[in-house]
């Protein structure tokens, strides 16, 4: 890992030397010498990393180099921090007392580090290390078409699918990639396909080429020609005659070309080779194997085969084959240990072969237990083992990606990591290098995407605009194996308190058992300090001494305030204070945090205002919460020049005096702001309703907005910008406690709207959709979820007939809308009706208009009966929950629910019985739950005929509990056939 860190530091050194800061401080010569020494050492690093696995002395040398590099980086960081301050304040140049003091301090440290580095550079000579350029290593792996495995497990289905696709394909030149991480068996699968009799009968000729790193058109064409002719070409031919010879051999032929182990990401290189290959007959095909999704996307004309992990059973069979061979009798204790070992493999065939091979001739239990209890990277490895195979992926990474990948080892195995937080940590450690005008966050996003496309990350999941992912255990082992630096207080860059479960000690990252202010003075090189989720009531003033700190996480603490010394951290980039519920203010000099990029304040509900001049933080990209203040310097104009990303919640908008002040926020220019929440405190004194309308009109967002929340607005109408031209990309809208708005905006014309929440609306609103004059054939074209709460005069969803509405609506929740009547809806699957206390029979009867329902939940405290025909049309209903405290009987139409699988009766305090015929005909019922229905005296006889019923729960029903007592209860015969009972 040292080579990646060294490369980053050398680039920083170069920028420093070429800029003015080196001259200001007078250290240009020293930094040039430092650069020269590091460059000399860098030349042998690649060979050192290769040899350290077998040579402890080289490993120790690398550790000393790491420690020295960290120390040099600290010196450089302090110079970069101090130089602008000295340059700004000082007109006497290098003779100013501050400069003299700083130069003296740094000069002593520079001398000391140079002595260390000279010794390290001299020591390298005795190791006889080869000098080579640090870049992507050229793979030397060679593969052939002969299948050497005695038996292949778990790949027959993949093989058959690929064979069928290839022989049924009629394209002129089809390309089918096999994708997957190292060790999954891509080459093995390609060999199976290549040697399948159906493929042999269908294709002629068949050609196998191991491409590896060198994707050279001339070399590949030469090897293809030699494979077809079965002999080497004599002499060195130019490219043009080689192309001619290849096309003569392939012209009009339905051939199969396997390009194994492709790493080429250059689209032009592939295009040139493809052009030479496009002479075959219809159905000629290329099958390629690669670890890189980018390669697949460049080459593919057919859907790639993304190779999955082996099942636990197949992995065990492969392990047994390698560990036991053809032995018929196996030691049962070894088998038990072996099954635990196989879990380490994570479904990767090469890992099963590696671990099985290690144990091939070992039959003592302690030897097997050693493998079981060891991490894979600590076990003996040869060149064909799993870690060397995975290291190939690492060495193909560009240098600027290597450090970012290996850092992921600080997360424990199987951790669900958050992409955005990981990028912040990469930034804090200085792993991301600036690229032109790109923001560092964008550079980090590119790095993450590159690692994902190279199969280092998996199980990608997006929730609430955040991306979560995992690493395969073996990829995690690879990352961990790359750490050679031992931990000491001089090079620890990251501290996590033990209560924070998502980090581990490794290399420069340390998990400490408990928090103590002493940690702050002991670990002077800290870039990351994570004190989240501990009972932290006060942060010491010594926090200001951590001059290198970039990332400070105090989330979930119980602090009321932060020390002013925090504002001395001029390098701080991320300050995470989310869920600090007691925090009432930020330090007055927060505007001094000149490097701050992310200020995370979600859940800081006790904040009364923002610190003065927060708008001067020109690096700020994330400001998740902004409280409008009453004084100048803490009002909306502070947002004017901030280029904000992500989301922001603006509260206390009742303090905005007029629309001119609101316009100062400049929200319409914030193209990178995707989520916007605006709220007025309903308990604060208010201005005229007309003035609030003007304020909200002035807070028009940029059309890139995807999520909008408005709460507590007291204007008589919502703004005119809530239309299809401004909210064209909005996916989610919530309008809450806006009781004066007599009509709703034209939500139906928003093309991307998927979720709409309306809570506590005006008594004047009778329909959700309104006629705005904007002509569109389909209203609410993308809406999937609709929640409406407390609209006491809402009659329905739309008034105008004859238009197609809600074509993809799947989920509805209607609460306290007593006169609401359902129209005919063609796609709703889930419906929840809460507190329908004043609803009449018409409302309940209209539920039958939603005949696509599969899940229905209804509740009321006052309704005593339901209309008979209510359930008649719900033939698709599978899940029904009824919670009616005063319901006296269930409608007989319950019997028409032939598809019902789950029935729950909750707190039906007045219900005395279940309808005999209604229950008897619920032939699909699998679960019946009766909670807190104290008046039900017995179960219907028909229950014993429900053969599908597997779960019955009767809880807080004293009469039924007695009657259902096992063996002796009067109703026992009705339920004795049910496998799972909870009574």
PDB file of N, CA and C in Angstrom, residues 731-775:
ATOM      1  N   UNK A 731     -39.709  13.616  -7.624  1.00  0.00           N
ATOM      2  CA  UNK A 731     -40.166  12.239  -7.420  1.00  0.00           C
ATOM      3  C   UNK A 731     -41.044  12.137  -6.173  1.00  0.00           C
ATOM      4  N   UNK A 732     -40.782  12.997  -5.179  1.00  0.00           N
ATOM      5  CA  UNK A 732     -41.487  12.907  -3.895  1.00  0.00           C
ATOM      6  C   UNK A 732     -41.915  14.291  -3.432  1.00  0.00           C
ATOM      7  N   UNK A 733     -43.188  14.414  -3.037  1.00  0.00           N
ATOM      8  CA  UNK A 733     -43.720  15.673  -2.482  1.00  0.00           C
ATOM      9  C   UNK A 733     -44.499  15.356  -1.214  1.00  0.00           C
ATOM     10  N   UNK A 734     -44.279  16.172  -0.185  1.00  0.00           N
ATOM     11  CA  UNK A 734     -45.082  16.087   1.039  1.00  0.00           C
ATOM     12  C   UNK A 734     -45.507  17.502   1.431  1.00  0.00           C
ATOM     13  N   UNK A 735     -46.816  17.701   1.637  1.00  0.00           N
ATOM     14  CA  UNK A 735     -47.369  18.990   2.083  1.00  0.00           C
ATOM     15  C   UNK A 735     -48.061  18.723   3.415  1.00  0.00           C
ATOM     16  N   UNK A 736     -47.559  19.339   4.499  1.00  0.00           N
ATOM     17  CA  UNK A 736     -48.072  19.035   5.833  1.00  0.00           C
ATOM     18  C   UNK A 736     -48.476  20.312   6.565  1.00  0.00           C
ATOM     19  N   UNK A 737     -49.615  20.217   7.236  1.00  0.00           N
ATOM     20  CA  UNK A 737     -50.110  21.302   8.099  1.00  0.00           C
ATOM     21  C   UNK A 737     -50.190  22.639   7.366  1.00  0.00           C
ATOM     22  N   UNK A 738     -50.719  22.601   6.164  1.00  0.00           N
ATOM     23  CA  UNK A 738     -50.938  23.838   5.384  1.00  0.00           C
ATOM     24  C   UNK A 738     -52.448  24.046   5.288  1.00  0.00           C
ATOM     25  N   UNK A 739     -53.072  24.361   6.409  1.00  0.00           N
ATOM     26  CA  UNK A 739     -54.526  24.297   6.547  1.00  0.00           C
ATOM     27  C   UNK A 739     -55.262  25.437   5.854  1.00  0.00           C
ATOM     28  N   UNK A 740     -54.568  26.486   5.457  1.00  0.00           N
ATOM     29  CA  UNK A 740     -55.248  27.614   4.815  1.00  0.00           C
ATOM     30  C   UNK A 740     -55.310  27.507   3.294  1.00  0.00           C
ATOM     31  N   UNK A 741     -54.627  26.537   2.734  1.00  0.00           N
ATOM     32  CA  UNK A 741     -54.583  26.404   1.270  1.00  0.00           C
ATOM     33  C   UNK A 741     -55.908  25.828   0.774  1.00  0.00           C
ATOM     34  N   UNK A 742     -56.701  26.655   0.138  1.00  0.00           N
ATOM     35  CA  UNK A 742     -58.058  26.241  -0.252  1.00  0.00           C
ATOM     36  C   UNK A 742     -58.080  25.318  -1.460  1.00  0.00           C
ATOM     37  N   UNK A 743     -56.984  25.262  -2.197  1.00  0.00           N
ATOM     38  CA  UNK A 743     -56.910  24.306  -3.311  1.00  0.00           C
ATOM     39  C   UNK A 743     -55.476  23.809  -3.446  1.00  0.00           C
ATOM     40  N   UNK A 744     -55.327  22.677  -4.093  1.00  0.00           N
ATOM     41  CA  UNK A 744     -54.015  22.070  -4.246  1.00  0.00           C
ATOM     42  C   UNK A 744     -53.441  22.374  -5.626  1.00  0.00           C
ATOM     43  N   UNK A 745     -52.114  22.392  -5.759  1.00  0.00           N
ATOM     44  CA  UNK A 745     -51.493  22.601  -7.071  1.00  0.00           C
ATOM     45  C   UNK A 745     -51.812  21.442  -8.018  1.00  0.00           C
ATOM     46  N   UNK A 746     -51.519  21.596  -9.306  1.00  0.00           N
ATOM     47  CA  UNK A 746     -51.814  20.534 -10.288  1.00  0.00           C
ATOM     48  C   UNK A 746     -50.794  19.403 -10.233  1.00  0.00           C
ATOM     49  N   UNK A 747     -50.833  18.624  -9.138  1.00  0.00           N
ATOM     50  CA  UNK A 747     -49.878  17.524  -8.984  1.00  0.00           C
ATOM     51  C   UNK A 747     -49.985  16.502 -10.123  1.00  0.00           C
ATOM     52  N   UNK A 748     -51.164  16.370 -10.698  1.00  0.00           N
ATOM     53  CA  UNK A 748     -51.394  15.349 -11.722  1.00  0.00           C
ATOM     54  C   UNK A 748     -50.571  15.520 -12.975  1.00  0.00           C
ATOM     55  N   UNK A 749     -50.022  16.724 -13.180  1.00  0.00           N
ATOM     56  CA  UNK A 749     -49.263  16.958 -14.417  1.00  0.00           C
ATOM     57  C   UNK A 749     -47.764  16.755 -14.228  1.00  0.00           C
ATOM     58  N   UNK A 750     -47.330  16.394 -13.005  1.00  0.00           N
ATOM     59  CA  UNK A 750     -45.897  16.201 -12.751  1.00  0.00           C
ATOM     60  C   UNK A 750     -45.478  14.826 -13.271  1.00  0.00           C
ATOM     61  N   UNK A 751     -44.571  14.782 -14.254  1.00  0.00           N
ATOM     62  CA  UNK A 751     -44.303  13.525 -14.963  1.00  0.00           C
ATOM     63  C   UNK A 751     -43.563  12.467 -14.154  1.00  0.00           C
ATOM     64  N   UNK A 752     -42.751  12.881 -13.154  1.00  0.00           N
ATOM     65  CA  UNK A 752     -41.914  11.923 -12.429  1.00  0.00           C
ATOM     66  C   UNK A 752     -42.400  11.641 -11.010  1.00  0.00           C
ATOM     67  N   UNK A 753     -43.479  12.295 -10.590  1.00  0.00           N
ATOM     68  CA  UNK A 753     -43.936  12.177  -9.198  1.00  0.00           C
ATOM     69  C   UNK A 753     -44.337  10.742  -8.864  1.00  0.00           C
ATOM     70  N   UNK A 754     -43.637  10.141  -7.861  1.00  0.00           N
ATOM     71  CA  UNK A 754     -43.905   8.763  -7.459  1.00  0.00           C
ATOM     72  C   UNK A 754     -44.558   8.658  -6.089  1.00  0.00           C
ATOM     73  N   UNK A 755     -44.303   9.645  -5.225  1.00  0.00           N
ATOM     74  CA  UNK A 755     -44.845   9.593  -3.859  1.00  0.00           C
ATOM     75  C   UNK A 755     -45.433  10.955  -3.505  1.00  0.00           C
ATOM     76  N   UNK A 756     -46.696  10.967  -3.016  1.00  0.00           N
ATOM     77  CA  UNK A 756     -47.372  12.209  -2.635  1.00  0.00           C
ATOM     78  C   UNK A 756     -47.990  12.025  -1.253  1.00  0.00           C
ATOM     79  N   UNK A 757     -47.595  12.902  -0.313  1.00  0.00           N
ATOM     80  CA  UNK A 757     -48.121  12.873   1.052  1.00  0.00           C
ATOM     81  C   UNK A 757     -48.816  14.200   1.324  1.00  0.00           C
ATOM     82  N   UNK A 758     -50.093  14.142   1.717  1.00  0.00           N
ATOM     83  CA  UNK A 758     -50.870  15.340   2.039  1.00  0.00           C
ATOM     84  C   UNK A 758     -51.420  15.164   3.453  1.00  0.00           C
ATOM     85  N   UNK A 759     -51.004  16.048   4.368  1.00  0.00           N
ATOM     86  CA  UNK A 759     -51.350  15.890   5.779  1.00  0.00           C
ATOM     87  C   UNK A 759     -51.944  17.186   6.320  1.00  0.00           C
ATOM     88  N   UNK A 760     -53.125  17.085   6.919  1.00  0.00           N
ATOM     89  CA  UNK A 760     -53.806  18.229   7.536  1.00  0.00           C
ATOM     90  C   UNK A 760     -54.042  19.360   6.544  1.00  0.00           C
ATOM     91  N   UNK A 761     -55.043  19.161   5.696  1.00  0.00           N
ATOM     92  CA  UNK A 761     -55.348  20.155   4.683  1.00  0.00           C
ATOM     93  C   UNK A 761     -56.590  20.966   5.005  1.00  0.00           C
ATOM     94  N   UNK A 762     -56.888  21.870   4.121  1.00  0.00           N
ATOM     95  CA  UNK A 762     -58.013  22.782   4.307  1.00  0.00           C
ATOM     96  C   UNK A 762     -59.351  22.054   4.145  1.00  0.00           C
ATOM     97  N   UNK A 763     -60.364  22.545   4.876  1.00  0.00           N
ATOM     98  CA  UNK A 763     -61.715  21.981   4.758  1.00  0.00           C
ATOM     99  C   UNK A 763     -62.329  22.297   3.396  1.00  0.00           C
ATOM    100  N   UNK A 764     -61.734  23.225   2.652  1.00  0.00           N
ATOM    101  CA  UNK A 764     -62.270  23.603   1.339  1.00  0.00           C
ATOM    102  C   UNK A 764     -61.828  22.649   0.226  1.00  0.00           C
ATOM    103  N   UNK A 765     -60.821  21.812   0.497  1.00  0.00           N
ATOM    104  CA  UNK A 765     -60.316  20.905  -0.540  1.00  0.00           C
ATOM    105  C   UNK A 765     -61.248  19.708  -0.667  1.00  0.00           C
ATOM    106  N   UNK A 766     -61.823  19.514  -1.863  1.00  0.00           N
ATOM    107  CA  UNK A 766     -62.742  18.392  -2.097  1.00  0.00           C
ATOM    108  C   UNK A 766     -62.131  17.313  -2.987  1.00  0.00           C
ATOM    109  N   UNK A 767     -61.139  17.682  -3.811  1.00  0.00           N
ATOM    110  CA  UNK A 767     -60.507  16.706  -4.700  1.00  0.00           C
ATOM    111  C   UNK A 767     -58.996  16.957  -4.759  1.00  0.00           C
ATOM    112  N   UNK A 768     -58.248  15.881  -4.978  1.00  0.00           N
ATOM    113  CA  UNK A 768     -56.779  15.989  -5.042  1.00  0.00           C
ATOM    114  C   UNK A 768     -56.334  16.612  -6.346  1.00  0.00           C
ATOM    115  N   UNK A 769     -56.932  16.195  -7.461  1.00  0.00           N
ATOM    116  CA  UNK A 769     -56.502  16.709  -8.760  1.00  0.00           C
ATOM    117  C   UNK A 769     -57.378  17.880  -9.180  1.00  0.00           C
ATOM    118  N   UNK A 770     -56.738  18.857  -9.802  1.00  0.00           N
ATOM    119  CA  UNK A 770     -57.474  20.043 -10.260  1.00  0.00           C
ATOM    120  C   UNK A 770     -57.185  20.249 -11.742  1.00  0.00           C
ATOM    121  N   UNK A 771     -58.077  20.952 -12.395  1.00  0.00           N
ATOM    122  CA  UNK A 771     -57.925  21.273 -13.820  1.00  0.00           C
ATOM    123  C   UNK A 771     -57.149  22.583 -13.937  1.00  0.00           C
ATOM    124  N   UNK A 772     -55.875  22.461 -14.373  1.00  0.00           N
ATOM    125  CA  UNK A 772     -55.022  23.652 -14.468  1.00  0.00           C
ATOM    126  C   UNK A 772     -55.007  24.236 -15.867  1.00  0.00           C
ATOM    127  N   UNK A 773     -55.668  23.574 -16.798  1.00  0.00           N
ATOM    128  CA  UNK A 773     -55.633  24.022 -18.183  1.00  0.00           C
ATOM    129  C   UNK A 773     -54.498  23.407 -18.976  1.00  0.00           C
ATOM    130  N   UNK A 774     -53.565  22.709 -18.267  1.00  0.00           N
ATOM    131  CA  UNK A 774     -52.452  22.043 -18.942  1.00  0.00           C
ATOM    132  C   UNK A 774     -52.964  20.705 -19.479  1.00  0.00           C
ATOM    133  N   UNK A 775     -52.910  20.531 -20.774  1.00  0.00           N
ATOM    134  CA  UNK A 775     -53.496  19.331 -21.376  1.00  0.00           C
ATOM    135  C   UNK A 775     -52.520  18.173 -21.341  1.00  0.00           C
TER     136      UNK A 775
END
